[in-house]
PDB file of C-alpha atoms and ligand atoms in Angstrom:
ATOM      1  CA  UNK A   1       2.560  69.984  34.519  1.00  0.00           C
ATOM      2  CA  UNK A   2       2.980  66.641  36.554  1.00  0.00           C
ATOM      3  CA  UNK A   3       1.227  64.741  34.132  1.00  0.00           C
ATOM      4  CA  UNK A   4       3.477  65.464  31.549  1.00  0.00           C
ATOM      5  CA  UNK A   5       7.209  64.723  32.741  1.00  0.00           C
ATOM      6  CA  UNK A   6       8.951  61.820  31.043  1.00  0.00           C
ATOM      7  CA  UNK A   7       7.994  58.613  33.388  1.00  0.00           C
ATOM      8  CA  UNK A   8      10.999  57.222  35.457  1.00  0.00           C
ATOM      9  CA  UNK A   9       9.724  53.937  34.692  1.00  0.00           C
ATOM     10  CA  UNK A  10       8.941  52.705  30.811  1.00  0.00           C
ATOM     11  CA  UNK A  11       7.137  49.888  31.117  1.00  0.00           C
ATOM     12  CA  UNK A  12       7.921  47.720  27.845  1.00  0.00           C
ATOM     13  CA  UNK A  13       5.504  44.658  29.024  1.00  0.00           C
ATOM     14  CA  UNK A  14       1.760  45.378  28.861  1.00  0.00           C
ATOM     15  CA  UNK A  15       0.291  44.125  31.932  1.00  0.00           C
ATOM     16  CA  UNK A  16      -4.083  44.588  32.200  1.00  0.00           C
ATOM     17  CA  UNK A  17      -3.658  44.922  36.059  1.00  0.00           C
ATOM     18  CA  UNK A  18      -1.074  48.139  35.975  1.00  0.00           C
ATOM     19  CA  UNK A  19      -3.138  49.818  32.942  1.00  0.00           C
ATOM     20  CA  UNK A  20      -6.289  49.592  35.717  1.00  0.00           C
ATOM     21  CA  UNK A  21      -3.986  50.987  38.341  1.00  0.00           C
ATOM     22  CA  UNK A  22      -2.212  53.425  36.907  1.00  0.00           C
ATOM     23  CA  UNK A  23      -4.854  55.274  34.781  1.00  0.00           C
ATOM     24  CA  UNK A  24      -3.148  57.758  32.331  1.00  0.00           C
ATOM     25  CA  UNK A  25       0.314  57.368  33.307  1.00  0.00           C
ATOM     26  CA  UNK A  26       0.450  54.170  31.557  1.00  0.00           C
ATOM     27  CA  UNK A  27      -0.200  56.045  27.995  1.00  0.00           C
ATOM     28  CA  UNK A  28       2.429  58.620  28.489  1.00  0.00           C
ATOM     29  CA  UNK A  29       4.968  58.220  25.374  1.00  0.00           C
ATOM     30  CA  UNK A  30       8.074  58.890  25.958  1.00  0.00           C
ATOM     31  CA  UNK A  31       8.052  62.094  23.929  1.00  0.00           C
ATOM     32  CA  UNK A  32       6.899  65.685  26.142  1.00  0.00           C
ATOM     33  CA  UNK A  33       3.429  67.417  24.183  1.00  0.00           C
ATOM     34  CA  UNK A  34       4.814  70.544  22.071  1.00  0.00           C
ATOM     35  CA  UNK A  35       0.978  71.929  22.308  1.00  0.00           C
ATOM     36  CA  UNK A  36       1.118  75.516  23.606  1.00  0.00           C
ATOM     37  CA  UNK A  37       0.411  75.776  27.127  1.00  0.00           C
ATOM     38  CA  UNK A  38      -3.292  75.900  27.525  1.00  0.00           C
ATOM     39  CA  UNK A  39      -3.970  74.509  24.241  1.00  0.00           C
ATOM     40  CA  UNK A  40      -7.521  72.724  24.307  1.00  0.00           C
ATOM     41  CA  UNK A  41      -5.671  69.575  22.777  1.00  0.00           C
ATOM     42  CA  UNK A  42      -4.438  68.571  26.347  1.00  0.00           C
ATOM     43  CA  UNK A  43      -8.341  67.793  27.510  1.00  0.00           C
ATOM     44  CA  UNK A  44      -8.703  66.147  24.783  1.00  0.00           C
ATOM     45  CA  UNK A  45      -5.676  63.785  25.167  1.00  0.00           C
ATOM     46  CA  UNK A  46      -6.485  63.387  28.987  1.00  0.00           C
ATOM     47  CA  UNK A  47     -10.066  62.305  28.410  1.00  0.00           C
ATOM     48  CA  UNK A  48      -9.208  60.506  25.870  1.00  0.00           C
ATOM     49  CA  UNK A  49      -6.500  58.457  27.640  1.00  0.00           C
ATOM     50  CA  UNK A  50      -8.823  58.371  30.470  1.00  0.00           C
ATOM     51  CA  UNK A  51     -11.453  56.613  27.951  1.00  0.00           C
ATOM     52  CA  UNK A  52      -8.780  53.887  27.139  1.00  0.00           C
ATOM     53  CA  UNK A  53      -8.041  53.147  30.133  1.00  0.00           C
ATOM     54  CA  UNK A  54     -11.292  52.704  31.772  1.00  0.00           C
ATOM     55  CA  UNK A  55     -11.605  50.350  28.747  1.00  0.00           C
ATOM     56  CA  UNK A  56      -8.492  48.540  29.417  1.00  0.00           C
ATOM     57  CA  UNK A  57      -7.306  49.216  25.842  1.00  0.00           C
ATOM     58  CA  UNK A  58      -3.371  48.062  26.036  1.00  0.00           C
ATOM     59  CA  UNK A  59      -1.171  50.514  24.003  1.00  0.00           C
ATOM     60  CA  UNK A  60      -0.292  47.645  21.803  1.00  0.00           C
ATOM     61  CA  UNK A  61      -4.104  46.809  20.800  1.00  0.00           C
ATOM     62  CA  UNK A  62      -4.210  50.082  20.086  1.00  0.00           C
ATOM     63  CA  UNK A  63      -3.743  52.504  16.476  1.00  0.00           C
ATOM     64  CA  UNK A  64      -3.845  56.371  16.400  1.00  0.00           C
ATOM     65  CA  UNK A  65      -4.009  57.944  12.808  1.00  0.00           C
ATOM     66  CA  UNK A  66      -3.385  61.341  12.190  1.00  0.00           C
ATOM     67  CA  UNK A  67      -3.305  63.909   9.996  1.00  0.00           C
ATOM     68  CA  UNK A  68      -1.574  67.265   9.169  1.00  0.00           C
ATOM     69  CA  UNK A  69      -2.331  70.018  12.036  1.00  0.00           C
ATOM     70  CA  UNK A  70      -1.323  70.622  15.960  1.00  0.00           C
ATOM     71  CA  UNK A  71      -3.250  67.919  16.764  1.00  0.00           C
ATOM     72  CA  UNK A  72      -1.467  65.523  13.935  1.00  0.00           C
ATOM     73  CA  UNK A  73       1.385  64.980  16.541  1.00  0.00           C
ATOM     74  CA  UNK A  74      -1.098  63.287  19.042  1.00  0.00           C
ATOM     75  CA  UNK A  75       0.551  59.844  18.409  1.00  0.00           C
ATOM     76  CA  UNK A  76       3.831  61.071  19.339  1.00  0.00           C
ATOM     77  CA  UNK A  77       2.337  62.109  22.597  1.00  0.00           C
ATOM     78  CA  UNK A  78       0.494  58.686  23.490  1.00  0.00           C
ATOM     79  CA  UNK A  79       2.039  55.216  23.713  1.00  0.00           C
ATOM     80  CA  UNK A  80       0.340  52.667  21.015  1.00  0.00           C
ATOM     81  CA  UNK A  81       1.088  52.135  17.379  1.00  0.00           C
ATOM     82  CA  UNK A  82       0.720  55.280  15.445  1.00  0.00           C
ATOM     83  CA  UNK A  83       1.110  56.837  12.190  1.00  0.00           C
ATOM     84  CA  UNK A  84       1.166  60.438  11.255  1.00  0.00           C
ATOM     85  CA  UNK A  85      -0.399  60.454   7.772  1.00  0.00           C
ATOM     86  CA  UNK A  86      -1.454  63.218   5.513  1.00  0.00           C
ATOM     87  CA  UNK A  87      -4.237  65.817   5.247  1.00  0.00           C
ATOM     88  CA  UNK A  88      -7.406  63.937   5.626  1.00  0.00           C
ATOM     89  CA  UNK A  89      -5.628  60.737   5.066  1.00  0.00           C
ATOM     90  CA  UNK A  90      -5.970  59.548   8.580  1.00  0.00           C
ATOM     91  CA  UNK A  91      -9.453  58.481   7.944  1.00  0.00           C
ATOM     92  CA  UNK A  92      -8.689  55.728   4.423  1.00  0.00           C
ATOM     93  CA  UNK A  93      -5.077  54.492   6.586  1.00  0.00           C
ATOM     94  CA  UNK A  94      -7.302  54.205   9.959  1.00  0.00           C
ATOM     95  CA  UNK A  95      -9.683  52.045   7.477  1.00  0.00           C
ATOM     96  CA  UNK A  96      -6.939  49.946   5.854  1.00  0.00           C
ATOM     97  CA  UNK A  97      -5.192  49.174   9.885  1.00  0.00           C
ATOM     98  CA  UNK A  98      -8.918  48.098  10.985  1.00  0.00           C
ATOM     99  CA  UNK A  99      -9.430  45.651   7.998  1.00  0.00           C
ATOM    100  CA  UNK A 100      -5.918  44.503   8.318  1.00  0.00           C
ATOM    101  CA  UNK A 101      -5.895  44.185  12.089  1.00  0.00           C
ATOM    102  CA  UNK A 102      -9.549  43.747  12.928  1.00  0.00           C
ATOM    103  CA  UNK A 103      -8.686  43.384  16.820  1.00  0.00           C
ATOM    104  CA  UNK A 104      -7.126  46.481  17.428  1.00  0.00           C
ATOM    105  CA  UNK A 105      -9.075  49.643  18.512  1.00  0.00           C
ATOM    106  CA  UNK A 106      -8.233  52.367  15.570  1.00  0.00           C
ATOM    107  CA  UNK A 107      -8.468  55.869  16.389  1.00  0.00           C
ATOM    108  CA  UNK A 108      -8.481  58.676  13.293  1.00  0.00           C
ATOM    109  CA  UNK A 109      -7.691  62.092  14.746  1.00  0.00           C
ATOM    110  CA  UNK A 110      -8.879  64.849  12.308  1.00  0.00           C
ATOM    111  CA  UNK A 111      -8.475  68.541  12.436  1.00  0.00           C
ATOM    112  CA  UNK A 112     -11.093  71.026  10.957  1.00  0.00           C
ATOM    113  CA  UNK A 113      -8.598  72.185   8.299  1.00  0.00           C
ATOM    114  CA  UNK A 114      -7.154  68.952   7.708  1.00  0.00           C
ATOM    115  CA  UNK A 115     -10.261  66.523   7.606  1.00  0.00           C
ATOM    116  CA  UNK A 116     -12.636  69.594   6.812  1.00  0.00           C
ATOM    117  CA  UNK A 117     -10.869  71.604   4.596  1.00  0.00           C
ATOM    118  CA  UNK A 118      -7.547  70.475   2.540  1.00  0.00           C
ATOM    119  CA  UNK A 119      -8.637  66.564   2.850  1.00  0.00           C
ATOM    120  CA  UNK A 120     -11.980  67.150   3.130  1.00  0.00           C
ATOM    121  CA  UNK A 121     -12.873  64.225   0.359  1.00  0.00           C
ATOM    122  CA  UNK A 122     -12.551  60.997   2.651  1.00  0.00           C
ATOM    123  CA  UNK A 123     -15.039  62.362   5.317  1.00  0.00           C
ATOM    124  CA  UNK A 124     -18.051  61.249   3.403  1.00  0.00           C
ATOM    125  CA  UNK A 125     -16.555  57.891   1.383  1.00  0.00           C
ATOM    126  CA  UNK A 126     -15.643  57.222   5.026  1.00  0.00           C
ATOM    127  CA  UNK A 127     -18.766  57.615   7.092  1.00  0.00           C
ATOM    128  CA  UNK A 128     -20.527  55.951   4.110  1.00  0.00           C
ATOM    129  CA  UNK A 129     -18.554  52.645   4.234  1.00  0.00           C
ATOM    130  CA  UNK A 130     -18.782  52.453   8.262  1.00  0.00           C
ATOM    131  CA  UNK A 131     -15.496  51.129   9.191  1.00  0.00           C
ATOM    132  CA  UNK A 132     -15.317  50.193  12.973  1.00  0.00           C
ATOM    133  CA  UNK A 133     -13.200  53.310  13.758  1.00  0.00           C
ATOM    134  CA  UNK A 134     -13.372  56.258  15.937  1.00  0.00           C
ATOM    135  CA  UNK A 135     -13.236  59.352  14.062  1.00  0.00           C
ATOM    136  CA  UNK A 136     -12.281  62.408  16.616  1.00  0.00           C
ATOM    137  CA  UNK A 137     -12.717  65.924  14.984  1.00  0.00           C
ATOM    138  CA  UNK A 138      -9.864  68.223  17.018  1.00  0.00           C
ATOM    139  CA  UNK A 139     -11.976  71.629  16.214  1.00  0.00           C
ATOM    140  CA  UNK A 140     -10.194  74.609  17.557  1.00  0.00           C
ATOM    141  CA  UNK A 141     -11.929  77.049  14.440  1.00  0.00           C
ATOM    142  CA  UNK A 142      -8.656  77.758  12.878  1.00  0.00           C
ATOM    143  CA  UNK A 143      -5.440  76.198  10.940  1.00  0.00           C
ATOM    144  CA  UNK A 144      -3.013  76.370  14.236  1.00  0.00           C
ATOM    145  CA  UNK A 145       0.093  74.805  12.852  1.00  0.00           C
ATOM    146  CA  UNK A 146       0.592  77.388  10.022  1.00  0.00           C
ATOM    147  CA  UNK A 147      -0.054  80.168  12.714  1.00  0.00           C
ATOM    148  CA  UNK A 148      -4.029  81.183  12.660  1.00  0.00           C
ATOM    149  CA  UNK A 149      -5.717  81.034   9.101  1.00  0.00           C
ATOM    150  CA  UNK A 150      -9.268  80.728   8.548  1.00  0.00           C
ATOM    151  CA  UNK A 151     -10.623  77.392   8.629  1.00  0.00           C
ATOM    152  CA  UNK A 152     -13.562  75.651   7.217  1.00  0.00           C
ATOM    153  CA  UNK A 153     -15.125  76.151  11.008  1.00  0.00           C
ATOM    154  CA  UNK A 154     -14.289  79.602  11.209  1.00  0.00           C
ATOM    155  CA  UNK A 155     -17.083  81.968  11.445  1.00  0.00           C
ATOM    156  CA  UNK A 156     -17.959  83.931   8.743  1.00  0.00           C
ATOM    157  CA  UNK A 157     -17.107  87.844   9.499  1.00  0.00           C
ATOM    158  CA  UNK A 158     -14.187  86.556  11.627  1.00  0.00           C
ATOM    159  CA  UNK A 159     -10.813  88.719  11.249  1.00  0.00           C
ATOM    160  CA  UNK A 160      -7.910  86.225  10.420  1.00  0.00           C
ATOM    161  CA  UNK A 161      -4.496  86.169   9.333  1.00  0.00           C
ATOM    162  CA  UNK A 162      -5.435  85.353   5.794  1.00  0.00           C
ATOM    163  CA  UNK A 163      -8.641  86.930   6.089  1.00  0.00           C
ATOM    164  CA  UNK A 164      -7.552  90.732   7.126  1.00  0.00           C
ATOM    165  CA  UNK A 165     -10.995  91.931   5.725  1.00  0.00           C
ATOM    166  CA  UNK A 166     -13.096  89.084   7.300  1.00  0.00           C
ATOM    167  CA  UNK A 167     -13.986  85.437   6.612  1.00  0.00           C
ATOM    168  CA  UNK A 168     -16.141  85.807   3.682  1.00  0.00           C
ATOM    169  CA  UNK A 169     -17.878  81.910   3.905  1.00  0.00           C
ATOM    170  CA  UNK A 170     -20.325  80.736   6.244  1.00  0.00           C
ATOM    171  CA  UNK A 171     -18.584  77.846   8.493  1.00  0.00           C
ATOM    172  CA  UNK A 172     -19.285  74.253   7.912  1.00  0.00           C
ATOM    173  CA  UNK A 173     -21.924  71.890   9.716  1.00  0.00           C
ATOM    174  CA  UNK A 174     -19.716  68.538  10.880  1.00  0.00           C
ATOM    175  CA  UNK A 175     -22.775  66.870  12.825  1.00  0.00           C
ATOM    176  CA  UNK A 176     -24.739  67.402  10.051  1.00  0.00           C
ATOM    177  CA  UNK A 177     -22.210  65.797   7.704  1.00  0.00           C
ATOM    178  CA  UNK A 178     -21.796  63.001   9.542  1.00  0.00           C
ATOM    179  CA  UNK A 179     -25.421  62.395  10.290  1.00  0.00           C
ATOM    180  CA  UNK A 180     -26.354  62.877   6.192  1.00  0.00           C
ATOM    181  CA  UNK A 181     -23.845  60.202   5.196  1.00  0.00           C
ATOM    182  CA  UNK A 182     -25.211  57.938   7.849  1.00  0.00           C
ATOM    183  CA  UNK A 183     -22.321  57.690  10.719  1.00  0.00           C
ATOM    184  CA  UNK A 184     -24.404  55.398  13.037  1.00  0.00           C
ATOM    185  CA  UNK A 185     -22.719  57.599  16.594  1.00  0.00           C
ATOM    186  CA  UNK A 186     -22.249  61.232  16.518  1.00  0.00           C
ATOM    187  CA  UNK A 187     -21.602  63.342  19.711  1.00  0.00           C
ATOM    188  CA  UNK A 188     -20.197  66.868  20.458  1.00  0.00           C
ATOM    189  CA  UNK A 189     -18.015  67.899  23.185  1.00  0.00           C
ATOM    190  CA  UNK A 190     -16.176  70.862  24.130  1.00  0.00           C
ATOM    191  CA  UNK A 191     -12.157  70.435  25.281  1.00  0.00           C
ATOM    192  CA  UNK A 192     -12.956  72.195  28.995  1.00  0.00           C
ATOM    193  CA  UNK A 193     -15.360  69.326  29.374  1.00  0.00           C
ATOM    194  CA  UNK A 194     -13.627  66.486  29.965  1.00  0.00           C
ATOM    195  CA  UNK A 195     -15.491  64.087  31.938  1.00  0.00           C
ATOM    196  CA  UNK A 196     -18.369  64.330  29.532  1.00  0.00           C
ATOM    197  CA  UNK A 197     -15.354  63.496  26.598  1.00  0.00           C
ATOM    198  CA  UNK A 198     -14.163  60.874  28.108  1.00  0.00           C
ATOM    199  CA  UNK A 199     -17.808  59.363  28.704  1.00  0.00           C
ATOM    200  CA  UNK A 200     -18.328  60.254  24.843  1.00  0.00           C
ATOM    201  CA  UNK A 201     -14.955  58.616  23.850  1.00  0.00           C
ATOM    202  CA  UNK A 202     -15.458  55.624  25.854  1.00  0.00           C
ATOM    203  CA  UNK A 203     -19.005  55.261  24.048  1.00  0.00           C
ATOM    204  CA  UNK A 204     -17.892  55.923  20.785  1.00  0.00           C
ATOM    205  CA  UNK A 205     -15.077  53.196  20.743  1.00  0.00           C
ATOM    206  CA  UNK A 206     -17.453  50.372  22.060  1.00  0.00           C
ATOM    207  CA  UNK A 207     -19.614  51.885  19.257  1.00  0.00           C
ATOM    208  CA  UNK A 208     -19.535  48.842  16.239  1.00  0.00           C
ATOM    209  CA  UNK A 209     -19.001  51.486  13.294  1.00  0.00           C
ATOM    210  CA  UNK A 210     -18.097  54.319  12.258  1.00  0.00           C
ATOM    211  CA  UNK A 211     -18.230  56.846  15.008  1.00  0.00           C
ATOM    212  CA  UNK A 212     -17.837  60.946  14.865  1.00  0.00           C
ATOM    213  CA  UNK A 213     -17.133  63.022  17.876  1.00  0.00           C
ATOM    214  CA  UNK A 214     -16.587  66.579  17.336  1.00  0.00           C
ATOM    215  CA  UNK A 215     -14.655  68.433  19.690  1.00  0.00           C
ATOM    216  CA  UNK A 216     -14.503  71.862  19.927  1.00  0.00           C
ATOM    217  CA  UNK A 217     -11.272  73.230  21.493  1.00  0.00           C
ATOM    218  CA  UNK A 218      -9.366  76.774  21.872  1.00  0.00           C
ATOM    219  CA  UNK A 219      -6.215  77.662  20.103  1.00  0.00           C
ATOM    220  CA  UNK A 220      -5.402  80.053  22.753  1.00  0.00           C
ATOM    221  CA  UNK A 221      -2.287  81.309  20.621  1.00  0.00           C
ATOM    222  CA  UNK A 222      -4.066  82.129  17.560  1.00  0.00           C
ATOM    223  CA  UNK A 223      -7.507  82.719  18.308  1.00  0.00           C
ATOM    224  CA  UNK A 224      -8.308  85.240  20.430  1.00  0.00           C
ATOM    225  CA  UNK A 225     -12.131  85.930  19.493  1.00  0.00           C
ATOM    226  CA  UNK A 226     -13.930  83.053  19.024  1.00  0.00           C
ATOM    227  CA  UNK A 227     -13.319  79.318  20.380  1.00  0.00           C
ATOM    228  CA  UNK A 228     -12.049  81.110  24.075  1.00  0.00           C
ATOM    229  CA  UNK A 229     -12.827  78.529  27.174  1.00  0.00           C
ATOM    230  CA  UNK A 230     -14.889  81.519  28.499  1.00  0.00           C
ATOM    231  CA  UNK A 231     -16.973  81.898  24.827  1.00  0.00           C
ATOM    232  CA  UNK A 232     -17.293  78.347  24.617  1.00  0.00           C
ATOM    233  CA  UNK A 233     -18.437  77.373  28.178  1.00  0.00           C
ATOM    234  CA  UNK A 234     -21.024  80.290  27.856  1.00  0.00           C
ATOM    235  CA  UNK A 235     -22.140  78.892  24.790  1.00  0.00           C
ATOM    236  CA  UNK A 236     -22.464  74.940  25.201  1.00  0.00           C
ATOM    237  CA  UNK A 237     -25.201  72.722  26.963  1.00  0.00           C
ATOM    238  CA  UNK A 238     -25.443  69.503  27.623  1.00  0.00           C
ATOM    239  CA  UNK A 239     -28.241  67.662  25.945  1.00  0.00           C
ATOM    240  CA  UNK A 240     -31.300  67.156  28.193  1.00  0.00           C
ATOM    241  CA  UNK A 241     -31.555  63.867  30.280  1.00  0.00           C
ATOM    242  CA  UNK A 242     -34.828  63.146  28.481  1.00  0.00           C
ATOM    243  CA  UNK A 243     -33.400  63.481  24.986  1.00  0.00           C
ATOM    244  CA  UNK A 244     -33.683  60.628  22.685  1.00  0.00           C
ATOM    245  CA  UNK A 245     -30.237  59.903  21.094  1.00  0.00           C
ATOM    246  CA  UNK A 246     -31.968  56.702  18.931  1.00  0.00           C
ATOM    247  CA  UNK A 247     -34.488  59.543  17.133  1.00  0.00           C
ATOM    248  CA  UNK A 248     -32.528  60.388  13.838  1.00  0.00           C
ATOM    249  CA  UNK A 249     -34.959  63.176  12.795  1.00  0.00           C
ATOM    250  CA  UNK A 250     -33.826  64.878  16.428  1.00  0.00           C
ATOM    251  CA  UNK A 251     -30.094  64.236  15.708  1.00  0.00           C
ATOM    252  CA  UNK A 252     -31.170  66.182  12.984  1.00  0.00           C
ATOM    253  CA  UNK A 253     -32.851  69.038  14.423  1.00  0.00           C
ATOM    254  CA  UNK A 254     -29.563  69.385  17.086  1.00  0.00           C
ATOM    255  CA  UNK A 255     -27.902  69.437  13.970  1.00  0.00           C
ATOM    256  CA  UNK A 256     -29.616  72.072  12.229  1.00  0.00           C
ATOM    257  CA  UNK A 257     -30.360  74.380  15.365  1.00  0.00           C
ATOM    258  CA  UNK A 258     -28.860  77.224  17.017  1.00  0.00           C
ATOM    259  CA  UNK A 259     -27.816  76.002  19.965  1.00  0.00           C
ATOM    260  CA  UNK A 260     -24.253  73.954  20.769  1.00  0.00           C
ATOM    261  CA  UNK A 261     -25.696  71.176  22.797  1.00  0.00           C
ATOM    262  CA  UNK A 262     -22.986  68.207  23.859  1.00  0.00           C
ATOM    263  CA  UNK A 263     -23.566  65.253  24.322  1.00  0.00           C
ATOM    264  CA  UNK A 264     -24.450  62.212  22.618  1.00  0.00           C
ATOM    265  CA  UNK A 265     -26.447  63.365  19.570  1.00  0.00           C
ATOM    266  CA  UNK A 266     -27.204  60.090  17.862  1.00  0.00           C
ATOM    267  CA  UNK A 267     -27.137  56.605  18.547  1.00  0.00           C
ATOM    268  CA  UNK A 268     -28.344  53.739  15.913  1.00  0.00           C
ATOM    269  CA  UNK A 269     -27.411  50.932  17.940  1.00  0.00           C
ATOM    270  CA  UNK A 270     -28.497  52.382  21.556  1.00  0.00           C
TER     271      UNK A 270
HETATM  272  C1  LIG B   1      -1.909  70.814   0.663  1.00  0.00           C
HETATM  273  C2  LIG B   1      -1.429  71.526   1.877  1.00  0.00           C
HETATM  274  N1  LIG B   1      -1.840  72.793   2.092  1.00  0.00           N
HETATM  275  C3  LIG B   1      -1.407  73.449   3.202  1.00  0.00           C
HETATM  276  C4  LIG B   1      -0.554  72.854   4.082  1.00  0.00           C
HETATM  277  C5  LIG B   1      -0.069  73.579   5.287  1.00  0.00           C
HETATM  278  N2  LIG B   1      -0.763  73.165   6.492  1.00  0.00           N
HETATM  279  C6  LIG B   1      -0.243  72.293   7.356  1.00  0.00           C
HETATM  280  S1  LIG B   1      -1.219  72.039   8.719  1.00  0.00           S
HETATM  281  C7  LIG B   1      -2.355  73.138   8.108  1.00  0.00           C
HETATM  282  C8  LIG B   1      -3.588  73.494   8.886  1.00  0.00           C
HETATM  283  C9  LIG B   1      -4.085  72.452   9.807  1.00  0.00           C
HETATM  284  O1  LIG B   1      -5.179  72.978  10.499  1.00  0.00           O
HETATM  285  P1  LIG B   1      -6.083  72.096  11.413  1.00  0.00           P
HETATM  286  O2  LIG B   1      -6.477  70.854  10.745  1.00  0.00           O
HETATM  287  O3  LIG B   1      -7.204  72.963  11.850  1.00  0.00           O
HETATM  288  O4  LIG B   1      -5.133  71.654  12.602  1.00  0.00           O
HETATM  289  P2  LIG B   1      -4.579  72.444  13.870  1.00  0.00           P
HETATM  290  O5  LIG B   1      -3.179  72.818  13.522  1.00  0.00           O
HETATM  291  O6  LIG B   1      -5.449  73.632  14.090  1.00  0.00           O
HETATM  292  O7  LIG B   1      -4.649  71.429  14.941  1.00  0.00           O
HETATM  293  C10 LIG B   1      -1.966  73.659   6.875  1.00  0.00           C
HETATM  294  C11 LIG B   1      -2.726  74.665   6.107  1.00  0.00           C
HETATM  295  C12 LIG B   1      -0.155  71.540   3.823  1.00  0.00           C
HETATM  296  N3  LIG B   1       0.619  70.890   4.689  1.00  0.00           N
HETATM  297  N4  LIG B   1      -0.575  70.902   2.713  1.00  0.00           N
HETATM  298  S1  LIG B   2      -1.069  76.745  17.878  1.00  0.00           S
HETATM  299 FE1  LIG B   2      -3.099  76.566  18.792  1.00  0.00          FE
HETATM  300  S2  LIG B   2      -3.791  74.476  18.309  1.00  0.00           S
HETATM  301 FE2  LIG B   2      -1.573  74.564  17.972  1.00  0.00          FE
HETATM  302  S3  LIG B   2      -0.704  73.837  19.929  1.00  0.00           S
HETATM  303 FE3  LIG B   2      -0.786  76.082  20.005  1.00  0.00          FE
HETATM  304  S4  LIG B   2      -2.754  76.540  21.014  1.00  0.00           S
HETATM  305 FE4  LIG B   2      -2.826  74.409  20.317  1.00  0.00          FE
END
């Protein structure tokens, strides 16, 4: 993997010029990803990169927050300022960086068992006092870290290892979360997808507010029934051209329906 080797060069200096020219490379830390091979995490960090760039976001303007999960070690992987927090925490320290250092772009990265489940409580508080933040929901279905326990977004029925007998609760709704406590941008993309997330991540940090983009993105080690690339590419769809992403009562209904569109889902300020 190319993209991944340790740089020869380090550049210490932050120049606006070699961020345009040298796209990704520039936000390589110098620390090598410990994701499993083919985890969905490394489309997310590669769109996501992509999305800074393109904005010309210089690694020291920018603040990744994370909590406790696989993808908690994201700011190890990505130059910037970062802090590795606690479960759920990521979203009150991304607050308290923002209000101390209004300039810099803040990024909270969240994991369905860690901002869903075991910190679940500052998801709401958060989207209800709209911080300018970017809140990015790494959803691979499952607690990977501690090796493939059911999470609050896996299925109910599904076989895991703490649920030998099958998940006995329905799976949690994080559009319609965010949309119910009022997060002004919500969007949905799927790891395989990344131009669409980088589009998405680009919009969402331009976004003034809080803004929720739920990813959803295979644990290839410990899931091997639901999130799959094949499942989810089968399953996904981007919104339609003609939908209306400033119509909260449709945000709604994509919320509430079957279907696993991507896309941008709602908009207030569009
Ligand atoms: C209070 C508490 N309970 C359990 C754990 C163990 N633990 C660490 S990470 C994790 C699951 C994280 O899952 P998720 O947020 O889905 O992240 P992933 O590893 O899948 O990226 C758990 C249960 C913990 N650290 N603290
Ligand atoms: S355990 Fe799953 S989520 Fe964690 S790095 Fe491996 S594939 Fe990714």
């Amino acid at each position: 993997m190319d993209h991944y080797v340790k740089p020869e060069v380090y550049y210490p200096d932050d120049d606006i010029e070699k961020v345009k020219e040298q796209g990704v490379l520039k936000y390589r830390s110098e620390r090598l990803p410990t994701w499993c091979p083919g985890c969905g995490y490394f489309g997310i960090e590669t769109a996501l990169t992509n999305a800074l760039s393109s904005l010309a976001i210089q690694p020291k303007d920018l603040i990744m927050v994370s909590g406790i999960g696989c993808m908690g070690r994201y700011p190890f992987f990505v130059r910037g300022y970062g802090m590795h927090t606690l479960h759920g925490r990521a979203l009150p320290v991304a607050s308290g960086a923002k209000l101390a250092r209004p300039e810099l772009t803040v990024l909270a990265l969240i994991g369905d068992g860690d901002g869903l489940g075991i910190g679940a409580g500052h998801l709401p508080h958060t989207i209800k006092r709209n911080p300018d933040i970017t809140c990015v929901l790494f959803d691979n279905a499952i607690y990977g870290l501690t090796k493939g326990q059911t999470s609050p977004m896996t299925p109910q029925h599904q076989v895991t290892r703490s649920h030998p007998l099958g998940n006995p609760d329905p799976k949690m709704n994080p559009i319609l979360l965010a949309l119910s406590y009022g997060a002004g941008y919500v969007a949905r993309g799927f790891a395989g997808m990344p131009d669409q997330m980088q589009v998405l991540f680009e919009q969402g940090i331009r976004h003034k507010g809080f803004s929720f983009i739920h990813i959803m993105s295979p644990c290839v080690t410990f899931d091997k029934v639901n999130y799959l690339y094949d499942n989810l590419r089968s399953w996904v769809r981007p919104l339609p051209p003609s939908y209306d992403s400033t119509n909260l009562d449709k945000a709604f209904d994509i919320a509430r329906g079957e279907e696993l569109f991507t896309g941008l889902i709602y908009n207030k300020t569009a």
